[in-house]
PDB file of N, CA and C in Angstrom:
ATOM      1  N   UNK O   1      11.840  -4.013 -28.467  1.00  0.00           N
ATOM      2  CA  UNK O   1      13.020  -3.185 -28.490  1.00  0.00           C
ATOM      3  C   UNK O   1      13.742  -3.266 -27.192  1.00  0.00           C
ATOM      4  N   UNK O   2      15.036  -3.401 -27.266  1.00  0.00           N
ATOM      5  CA  UNK O   2      15.906  -3.516 -26.082  1.00  0.00           C
ATOM      6  C   UNK O   2      16.130  -2.105 -25.555  1.00  0.00           C
ATOM      7  N   UNK O   3      15.643  -1.811 -24.343  1.00  0.00           N
ATOM      8  CA  UNK O   3      15.724  -0.476 -23.739  1.00  0.00           C
ATOM      9  C   UNK O   3      17.155  -0.107 -23.428  1.00  0.00           C
ATOM     10  N   UNK O   4      18.119  -1.004 -23.456  1.00  0.00           N
ATOM     11  CA  UNK O   4      19.491  -0.683 -23.173  1.00  0.00           C
ATOM     12  C   UNK O   4      20.165   0.003 -24.366  1.00  0.00           C
ATOM     13  N   UNK O   5      19.490   0.044 -25.507  1.00  0.00           N
ATOM     14  CA  UNK O   5      20.053   0.702 -26.665  1.00  0.00           C
ATOM     15  C   UNK O   5      20.250   2.184 -26.430  1.00  0.00           C
ATOM     16  N   UNK O   6      21.289   2.697 -27.043  1.00  0.00           N
ATOM     17  CA  UNK O   6      21.582   4.114 -26.998  1.00  0.00           C
ATOM     18  C   UNK O   6      21.041   4.813 -28.241  1.00  0.00           C
ATOM     19  N   UNK O   7      21.531   6.008 -28.484  1.00  0.00           N
ATOM     20  CA  UNK O   7      21.104   6.832 -29.627  1.00  0.00           C
ATOM     21  C   UNK O   7      21.252   6.081 -30.955  1.00  0.00           C
ATOM     22  N   UNK O   8      22.397   5.596 -31.251  1.00  0.00           N
ATOM     23  CA  UNK O   8      22.641   4.943 -32.537  1.00  0.00           C
ATOM     24  C   UNK O   8      21.809   3.677 -32.667  1.00  0.00           C
ATOM     25  N   UNK O   9      21.698   2.864 -31.615  1.00  0.00           N
ATOM     26  CA  UNK O   9      20.926   1.660 -31.692  1.00  0.00           C
ATOM     27  C   UNK O   9      19.433   1.889 -31.919  1.00  0.00           C
ATOM     28  N   UNK O  10      18.888   2.881 -31.179  1.00  0.00           N
ATOM     29  CA  UNK O  10      17.501   3.264 -31.378  1.00  0.00           C
ATOM     30  C   UNK O  10      17.228   3.831 -32.764  1.00  0.00           C
ATOM     31  N   UNK O  11      18.166   4.674 -33.228  1.00  0.00           N
ATOM     32  CA  UNK O  11      17.966   5.245 -34.571  1.00  0.00           C
ATOM     33  C   UNK O  11      18.012   4.138 -35.618  1.00  0.00           C
ATOM     34  N   UNK O  12      18.884   3.193 -35.519  1.00  0.00           N
ATOM     35  CA  UNK O  12      18.962   2.104 -36.430  1.00  0.00           C
ATOM     36  C   UNK O  12      17.730   1.248 -36.363  1.00  0.00           C
ATOM     37  N   UNK O  13      17.189   1.049 -35.125  1.00  0.00           N
ATOM     38  CA  UNK O  13      16.016   0.224 -34.932  1.00  0.00           C
ATOM     39  C   UNK O  13      14.790   0.868 -35.640  1.00  0.00           C
ATOM     40  N   UNK O  14      14.650   2.222 -35.517  1.00  0.00           N
ATOM     41  CA  UNK O  14      13.531   2.905 -36.123  1.00  0.00           C
ATOM     42  C   UNK O  14      13.665   2.785 -37.684  1.00  0.00           C
ATOM     43  N   UNK O  15      14.854   2.953 -38.183  1.00  0.00           N
ATOM     44  CA  UNK O  15      15.088   2.931 -39.601  1.00  0.00           C
ATOM     45  C   UNK O  15      14.802   1.550 -40.171  1.00  0.00           C
ATOM     46  N   UNK O  16      15.287   0.498 -39.523  1.00  0.00           N
ATOM     47  CA  UNK O  16      15.122  -0.862 -40.024  1.00  0.00           C
ATOM     48  C   UNK O  16      13.754  -1.455 -39.729  1.00  0.00           C
ATOM     49  N   UNK O  17      13.213  -1.198 -38.559  1.00  0.00           N
ATOM     50  CA  UNK O  17      11.912  -1.769 -38.200  1.00  0.00           C
ATOM     51  C   UNK O  17      10.737  -1.089 -38.872  1.00  0.00           C
ATOM     52  N   UNK O  18      10.795   0.242 -38.983  1.00  0.00           N
ATOM     53  CA  UNK O  18       9.685   0.988 -39.541  1.00  0.00           C
ATOM     54  C   UNK O  18       9.927   1.498 -40.957  1.00  0.00           C
ATOM     55  N   UNK O  19      11.177   1.414 -41.424  1.00  0.00           N
ATOM     56  CA  UNK O  19      11.501   1.943 -42.739  1.00  0.00           C
ATOM     57  C   UNK O  19      11.315   3.414 -42.834  1.00  0.00           C
ATOM     58  N   UNK O  20      11.568   4.109 -41.714  1.00  0.00           N
ATOM     59  CA  UNK O  20      11.392   5.561 -41.619  1.00  0.00           C
ATOM     60  C   UNK O  20      12.729   6.265 -41.600  1.00  0.00           C
ATOM     61  N   UNK O  21      12.768   7.431 -42.202  1.00  0.00           N
ATOM     62  CA  UNK O  21      13.934   8.295 -42.168  1.00  0.00           C
ATOM     63  C   UNK O  21      13.800   9.202 -40.945  1.00  0.00           C
ATOM     64  N   UNK O  22      14.797   9.163 -40.060  1.00  0.00           N
ATOM     65  CA  UNK O  22      14.707   9.942 -38.829  1.00  0.00           C
ATOM     66  C   UNK O  22      14.685  11.472 -39.116  1.00  0.00           C
ATOM     67  N   UNK O  23      15.200  11.896 -40.203  1.00  0.00           N
ATOM     68  CA  UNK O  23      15.248  13.342 -40.461  1.00  0.00           C
ATOM     69  C   UNK O  23      13.872  13.914 -40.888  1.00  0.00           C
ATOM     70  N   UNK O  24      12.814  13.155 -40.862  1.00  0.00           N
ATOM     71  CA  UNK O  24      11.488  13.599 -41.301  1.00  0.00           C
ATOM     72  C   UNK O  24      10.858  14.522 -40.228  1.00  0.00           C
ATOM     73  N   UNK O  25      11.445  14.644 -39.048  1.00  0.00           N
ATOM     74  CA  UNK O  25      10.970  15.512 -38.009  1.00  0.00           C
ATOM     75  C   UNK O  25      10.029  14.821 -36.982  1.00  0.00           C
ATOM     76  N   UNK O  26       9.818  13.547 -37.170  1.00  0.00           N
ATOM     77  CA  UNK O  26       8.981  12.816 -36.213  1.00  0.00           C
ATOM     78  C   UNK O  26       9.686  12.611 -34.886  1.00  0.00           C
ATOM     79  N   UNK O  27       8.967  12.431 -33.819  1.00  0.00           N
ATOM     80  CA  UNK O  27       9.487  12.180 -32.473  1.00  0.00           C
ATOM     81  C   UNK O  27       9.167  10.741 -32.154  1.00  0.00           C
ATOM     82  N   UNK O  28      10.146   9.956 -31.714  1.00  0.00           N
ATOM     83  CA  UNK O  28       9.919   8.552 -31.383  1.00  0.00           C
ATOM     84  C   UNK O  28      10.081   8.352 -29.892  1.00  0.00           C
ATOM     85  N   UNK O  29       9.088   7.748 -29.275  1.00  0.00           N
ATOM     86  CA  UNK O  29       9.100   7.486 -27.843  1.00  0.00           C
ATOM     87  C   UNK O  29       9.210   6.018 -27.605  1.00  0.00           C
ATOM     88  N   UNK O  30      10.040   5.686 -26.559  1.00  0.00           N
ATOM     89  CA  UNK O  30      10.208   4.248 -26.184  1.00  0.00           C
ATOM     90  C   UNK O  30      10.069   4.169 -24.688  1.00  0.00           C
ATOM     91  N   UNK O  31       9.308   3.146 -24.230  1.00  0.00           N
ATOM     92  CA  UNK O  31       9.041   2.935 -22.845  1.00  0.00           C
ATOM     93  C   UNK O  31       9.781   1.708 -22.307  1.00  0.00           C
ATOM     94  N   UNK O  32      10.289   1.787 -21.124  1.00  0.00           N
ATOM     95  CA  UNK O  32      10.965   0.626 -20.525  1.00  0.00           C
ATOM     96  C   UNK O  32       9.928  -0.436 -20.133  1.00  0.00           C
ATOM     97  N   UNK O  33      10.377  -1.632 -19.949  1.00  0.00           N
ATOM     98  CA  UNK O  33       9.470  -2.788 -19.559  1.00  0.00           C
ATOM     99  C   UNK O  33       8.787  -2.503 -18.277  1.00  0.00           C
ATOM    100  N   UNK O  34       9.471  -1.844 -17.303  1.00  0.00           N
ATOM    101  CA  UNK O  34       8.833  -1.545 -16.002  1.00  0.00           C
ATOM    102  C   UNK O  34       7.919  -0.342 -16.077  1.00  0.00           C
ATOM    103  N   UNK O  35       7.892   0.298 -17.219  1.00  0.00           N
ATOM    104  CA  UNK O  35       7.038   1.510 -17.508  1.00  0.00           C
ATOM    105  C   UNK O  35       7.331   2.678 -16.591  1.00  0.00           C
ATOM    106  N   UNK O  36       8.579   2.774 -16.180  1.00  0.00           N
ATOM    107  CA  UNK O  36       8.958   3.965 -15.351  1.00  0.00           C
ATOM    108  C   UNK O  36       9.957   4.843 -16.046  1.00  0.00           C
ATOM    109  N   UNK O  37      10.322   4.543 -17.270  1.00  0.00           N
ATOM    110  CA  UNK O  37      11.307   5.335 -17.971  1.00  0.00           C
ATOM    111  C   UNK O  37      10.876   5.515 -19.425  1.00  0.00           C
ATOM    112  N   UNK O  38      11.290   6.654 -20.001  1.00  0.00           N
ATOM    113  CA  UNK O  38      11.052   6.956 -21.400  1.00  0.00           C
ATOM    114  C   UNK O  38      12.390   7.273 -22.072  1.00  0.00           C
ATOM    115  N   UNK O  39      12.556   6.895 -23.320  1.00  0.00           N
ATOM    116  CA  UNK O  39      13.611   7.444 -24.176  1.00  0.00           C
ATOM    117  C   UNK O  39      12.926   8.063 -25.331  1.00  0.00           C
ATOM    118  N   UNK O  40      13.372   9.223 -25.732  1.00  0.00           N
ATOM    119  CA  UNK O  40      12.762   9.991 -26.819  1.00  0.00           C
ATOM    120  C   UNK O  40      13.821  10.377 -27.836  1.00  0.00           C
ATOM    121  N   UNK O  41      13.540  10.044 -29.058  1.00  0.00           N
ATOM    122  CA  UNK O  41      14.447  10.412 -30.187  1.00  0.00           C
ATOM    123  C   UNK O  41      13.802  11.568 -30.949  1.00  0.00           C
ATOM    124  N   UNK O  42      14.550  12.644 -31.132  1.00  0.00           N
ATOM    125  CA  UNK O  42      14.079  13.801 -31.910  1.00  0.00           C
ATOM    126  C   UNK O  42      15.135  14.078 -32.895  1.00  0.00           C
ATOM    127  N   UNK O  43      14.735  14.174 -34.187  1.00  0.00           N
ATOM    128  CA  UNK O  43      15.751  14.410 -35.206  1.00  0.00           C
ATOM    129  C   UNK O  43      15.390  15.610 -36.076  1.00  0.00           C
ATOM    130  N   UNK O  44      16.352  16.331 -36.449  1.00  0.00           N
ATOM    131  CA  UNK O  44      16.174  17.547 -37.280  1.00  0.00           C
ATOM    132  C   UNK O  44      17.282  17.536 -38.348  1.00  0.00           C
ATOM    133  N   UNK O  45      17.411  18.661 -39.023  1.00  0.00           N
ATOM    134  CA  UNK O  45      18.373  18.789 -40.082  1.00  0.00           C
ATOM    135  C   UNK O  45      19.818  18.679 -39.666  1.00  0.00           C
ATOM    136  N   UNK O  46      20.139  19.082 -38.415  1.00  0.00           N
ATOM    137  CA  UNK O  46      21.539  19.057 -37.989  1.00  0.00           C
ATOM    138  C   UNK O  46      21.922  17.860 -37.175  1.00  0.00           C
ATOM    139  N   UNK O  47      20.976  16.969 -36.860  1.00  0.00           N
ATOM    140  CA  UNK O  47      21.318  15.747 -36.113  1.00  0.00           C
ATOM    141  C   UNK O  47      20.150  15.201 -35.306  1.00  0.00           C
ATOM    142  N   UNK O  48      20.481  14.241 -34.498  1.00  0.00           N
ATOM    143  CA  UNK O  48      19.471  13.565 -33.683  1.00  0.00           C
ATOM    144  C   UNK O  48      19.790  13.699 -32.209  1.00  0.00           C
ATOM    145  N   UNK O  49      18.802  13.881 -31.397  1.00  0.00           N
ATOM    146  CA  UNK O  49      18.930  14.050 -29.977  1.00  0.00           C
ATOM    147  C   UNK O  49      18.174  12.941 -29.253  1.00  0.00           C
ATOM    148  N   UNK O  50      18.757  12.343 -28.214  1.00  0.00           N
ATOM    149  CA  UNK O  50      18.035  11.390 -27.411  1.00  0.00           C
ATOM    150  C   UNK O  50      17.829  11.972 -25.982  1.00  0.00           C
ATOM    151  N   UNK O  51      16.605  11.991 -25.532  1.00  0.00           N
ATOM    152  CA  UNK O  51      16.285  12.403 -24.217  1.00  0.00           C
ATOM    153  C   UNK O  51      15.844  11.210 -23.379  1.00  0.00           C
ATOM    154  N   UNK O  52      16.135  11.195 -22.096  1.00  0.00           N
ATOM    155  CA  UNK O  52      15.719  10.121 -21.223  1.00  0.00           C
ATOM    156  C   UNK O  52      14.935  10.738 -20.043  1.00  0.00           C
ATOM    157  N   UNK O  53      13.900  10.098 -19.619  1.00  0.00           N
ATOM    158  CA  UNK O  53      13.154  10.562 -18.434  1.00  0.00           C
ATOM    159  C   UNK O  53      12.854   9.350 -17.579  1.00  0.00           C
ATOM    160  N   UNK O  54      13.047   9.508 -16.272  1.00  0.00           N
ATOM    161  CA  UNK O  54      12.732   8.512 -15.261  1.00  0.00           C
ATOM    162  C   UNK O  54      11.691   9.092 -14.361  1.00  0.00           C
ATOM    163  N   UNK O  55      10.554   8.450 -14.260  1.00  0.00           N
ATOM    164  CA  UNK O  55       9.490   8.943 -13.411  1.00  0.00           C
ATOM    165  C   UNK O  55       9.838   8.749 -11.932  1.00  0.00           C
ATOM    166  N   UNK O  56       9.422   9.700 -11.148  1.00  0.00           N
ATOM    167  CA  UNK O  56       9.598   9.575  -9.655  1.00  0.00           C
ATOM    168  C   UNK O  56       8.322   8.917  -9.112  1.00  0.00           C
ATOM    169  N   UNK O  57       8.182   7.644  -9.272  1.00  0.00           N
ATOM    170  CA  UNK O  57       6.991   6.914  -8.840  1.00  0.00           C
ATOM    171  C   UNK O  57       5.970   6.879  -9.994  1.00  0.00           C
ATOM    172  N   UNK O  58       5.109   5.887  -9.943  1.00  0.00           N
ATOM    173  CA  UNK O  58       4.118   5.737 -10.950  1.00  0.00           C
ATOM    174  C   UNK O  58       4.629   5.042 -12.182  1.00  0.00           C
ATOM    175  N   UNK O  59       3.738   4.849 -13.118  1.00  0.00           N
ATOM    176  CA  UNK O  59       4.123   4.194 -14.375  1.00  0.00           C
ATOM    177  C   UNK O  59       3.520   4.945 -15.539  1.00  0.00           C
ATOM    178  N   UNK O  60       4.132   4.798 -16.685  1.00  0.00           N
ATOM    179  CA  UNK O  60       3.729   5.456 -17.916  1.00  0.00           C
ATOM    180  C   UNK O  60       2.603   4.606 -18.570  1.00  0.00           C
ATOM    181  N   UNK O  61       1.513   5.247 -18.864  1.00  0.00           N
ATOM    182  CA  UNK O  61       0.419   4.571 -19.579  1.00  0.00           C
ATOM    183  C   UNK O  61       0.807   4.336 -21.025  1.00  0.00           C
ATOM    184  N   UNK O  62       0.634   3.109 -21.479  1.00  0.00           N
ATOM    185  CA  UNK O  62       1.084   2.737 -22.804  1.00  0.00           C
ATOM    186  C   UNK O  62       0.053   1.907 -23.440  1.00  0.00           C
ATOM    187  N   UNK O  63       0.015   1.893 -24.763  1.00  0.00           N
ATOM    188  CA  UNK O  63      -0.882   1.012 -25.530  1.00  0.00           C
ATOM    189  C   UNK O  63      -0.330  -0.401 -25.490  1.00  0.00           C
ATOM    190  N   UNK O  64      -1.211  -1.372 -25.868  1.00  0.00           N
ATOM    191  CA  UNK O  64      -0.707  -2.707 -26.049  1.00  0.00           C
ATOM    192  C   UNK O  64       0.346  -2.681 -27.096  1.00  0.00           C
ATOM    193  N   UNK O  65       1.152  -3.722 -27.166  1.00  0.00           N
ATOM    194  CA  UNK O  65       2.290  -3.797 -28.113  1.00  0.00           C
ATOM    195  C   UNK O  65       1.781  -3.512 -29.526  1.00  0.00           C
ATOM    196  N   UNK O  66       2.437  -2.590 -30.201  1.00  0.00           N
ATOM    197  CA  UNK O  66       2.102  -2.179 -31.542  1.00  0.00           C
ATOM    198  C   UNK O  66       3.182  -2.581 -32.537  1.00  0.00           C
ATOM    199  N   UNK O  67       2.780  -2.962 -33.722  1.00  0.00           N
ATOM    200  CA  UNK O  67       3.741  -3.313 -34.752  1.00  0.00           C
ATOM    201  C   UNK O  67       4.104  -2.101 -35.611  1.00  0.00           C
ATOM    202  N   UNK O  68       3.304  -1.092 -35.558  1.00  0.00           N
ATOM    203  CA  UNK O  68       3.517   0.118 -36.328  1.00  0.00           C
ATOM    204  C   UNK O  68       3.551   1.304 -35.346  1.00  0.00           C
ATOM    205  N   UNK O  69       4.190   2.404 -35.769  1.00  0.00           N
ATOM    206  CA  UNK O  69       4.204   3.600 -34.921  1.00  0.00           C
ATOM    207  C   UNK O  69       2.800   4.164 -34.708  1.00  0.00           C
ATOM    208  N   UNK O  70       2.542   4.774 -33.607  1.00  0.00           N
ATOM    209  CA  UNK O  70       1.239   5.396 -33.314  1.00  0.00           C
ATOM    210  C   UNK O  70       1.450   6.900 -33.305  1.00  0.00           C
ATOM    211  N   UNK O  71       0.623   7.617 -33.973  1.00  0.00           N
ATOM    212  CA  UNK O  71       0.704   9.091 -34.008  1.00  0.00           C
ATOM    213  C   UNK O  71      -0.026   9.641 -32.817  1.00  0.00           C
ATOM    214  N   UNK O  72       0.648  10.589 -32.099  1.00  0.00           N
ATOM    215  CA  UNK O  72       0.114  11.282 -30.971  1.00  0.00           C
ATOM    216  C   UNK O  72      -0.056  12.738 -31.274  1.00  0.00           C
ATOM    217  N   UNK O  73      -1.046  13.342 -30.711  1.00  0.00           N
ATOM    218  CA  UNK O  73      -1.161  14.794 -30.759  1.00  0.00           C
ATOM    219  C   UNK O  73      -0.192  15.433 -29.785  1.00  0.00           C
ATOM    220  N   UNK O  74      -0.002  16.749 -29.898  1.00  0.00           N
ATOM    221  CA  UNK O  74       0.914  17.464 -28.992  1.00  0.00           C
ATOM    222  C   UNK O  74       0.427  17.313 -27.543  1.00  0.00           C
ATOM    223  N   UNK O  75      -0.889  17.390 -27.325  1.00  0.00           N
ATOM    224  CA  UNK O  75      -1.415  17.273 -25.968  1.00  0.00           C
ATOM    225  C   UNK O  75      -1.201  15.845 -25.398  1.00  0.00           C
ATOM    226  N   UNK O  76      -1.438  14.798 -26.257  1.00  0.00           N
ATOM    227  CA  UNK O  76      -1.187  13.444 -25.837  1.00  0.00           C
ATOM    228  C   UNK O  76       0.260  13.242 -25.493  1.00  0.00           C
ATOM    229  N   UNK O  77       1.177  13.762 -26.326  1.00  0.00           N
ATOM    230  CA  UNK O  77       2.621  13.644 -26.040  1.00  0.00           C
ATOM    231  C   UNK O  77       2.986  14.269 -24.734  1.00  0.00           C
ATOM    232  N   UNK O  78       2.482  15.445 -24.458  1.00  0.00           N
ATOM    233  CA  UNK O  78       2.780  16.146 -23.229  1.00  0.00           C
ATOM    234  C   UNK O  78       2.249  15.396 -22.028  1.00  0.00           C
ATOM    235  N   UNK O  79       1.050  14.827 -22.117  1.00  0.00           N
ATOM    236  CA  UNK O  79       0.485  14.028 -21.024  1.00  0.00           C
ATOM    237  C   UNK O  79       1.311  12.790 -20.807  1.00  0.00           C
ATOM    238  N   UNK O  80       1.704  12.081 -21.870  1.00  0.00           N
ATOM    239  CA  UNK O  80       2.557  10.908 -21.736  1.00  0.00           C
ATOM    240  C   UNK O  80       3.868  11.239 -21.091  1.00  0.00           C
ATOM    241  N   UNK O  81       4.474  12.336 -21.492  1.00  0.00           N
ATOM    242  CA  UNK O  81       5.762  12.739 -20.939  1.00  0.00           C
ATOM    243  C   UNK O  81       5.651  13.017 -19.423  1.00  0.00           C
ATOM    244  N   UNK O  82       4.530  13.544 -19.000  1.00  0.00           N
ATOM    245  CA  UNK O  82       4.316  13.838 -17.584  1.00  0.00           C
ATOM    246  C   UNK O  82       3.866  12.664 -16.759  1.00  0.00           C
ATOM    247  N   UNK O  83       3.700  11.532 -17.418  1.00  0.00           N
ATOM    248  CA  UNK O  83       3.292  10.332 -16.727  1.00  0.00           C
ATOM    249  C   UNK O  83       1.795  10.200 -16.475  1.00  0.00           C
ATOM    250  N   UNK O  84       1.040  10.998 -17.221  1.00  0.00           N
ATOM    251  CA  UNK O  84      -0.436  10.990 -17.071  1.00  0.00           C
ATOM    252  C   UNK O  84      -1.050   9.996 -18.045  1.00  0.00           C
ATOM    253  N   UNK O  85      -2.287   9.602 -17.834  1.00  0.00           N
ATOM    254  CA  UNK O  85      -2.990   8.759 -18.722  1.00  0.00           C
ATOM    255  C   UNK O  85      -3.368   9.608 -19.940  1.00  0.00           C
ATOM    256  N   UNK O  86      -2.704   9.378 -21.036  1.00  0.00           N
ATOM    257  CA  UNK O  86      -2.894  10.243 -22.225  1.00  0.00           C
ATOM    258  C   UNK O  86      -3.949   9.702 -23.173  1.00  0.00           C
ATOM    259  N   UNK O  87      -4.413   8.479 -22.961  1.00  0.00           N
ATOM    260  CA  UNK O  87      -5.319   7.823 -23.920  1.00  0.00           C
ATOM    261  C   UNK O  87      -6.674   8.508 -24.055  1.00  0.00           C
ATOM    262  N   UNK O  88      -7.306   9.101 -23.000  1.00  0.00           N
ATOM    263  CA  UNK O  88      -8.591   9.736 -23.209  1.00  0.00           C
ATOM    264  C   UNK O  88      -8.464  11.170 -23.802  1.00  0.00           C
ATOM    265  N   UNK O  89      -7.283  11.712 -23.880  1.00  0.00           N
ATOM    266  CA  UNK O  89      -7.073  13.085 -24.350  1.00  0.00           C
ATOM    267  C   UNK O  89      -7.322  13.197 -25.824  1.00  0.00           C
TER     268      UNK O  89
END
């Protein structure tokens, strides 16, 4: 995924790559190549929101490249968002 994509580009990528409807309430996280930034897509009944986060030092722990979405628990998501190693949680 090209991290330069904005809201519409990421939404289209999720829809076409995963065949998922954004309005299902899932949260989609995308990590930059340098692992210092996140883009988050959250969709609900009234629309879609894109959040961006840039870490102040450090890198985001990520799984190896996945072809399918990975489901995270609320605790794992919060750890990932804070830049912590979320995999043992």
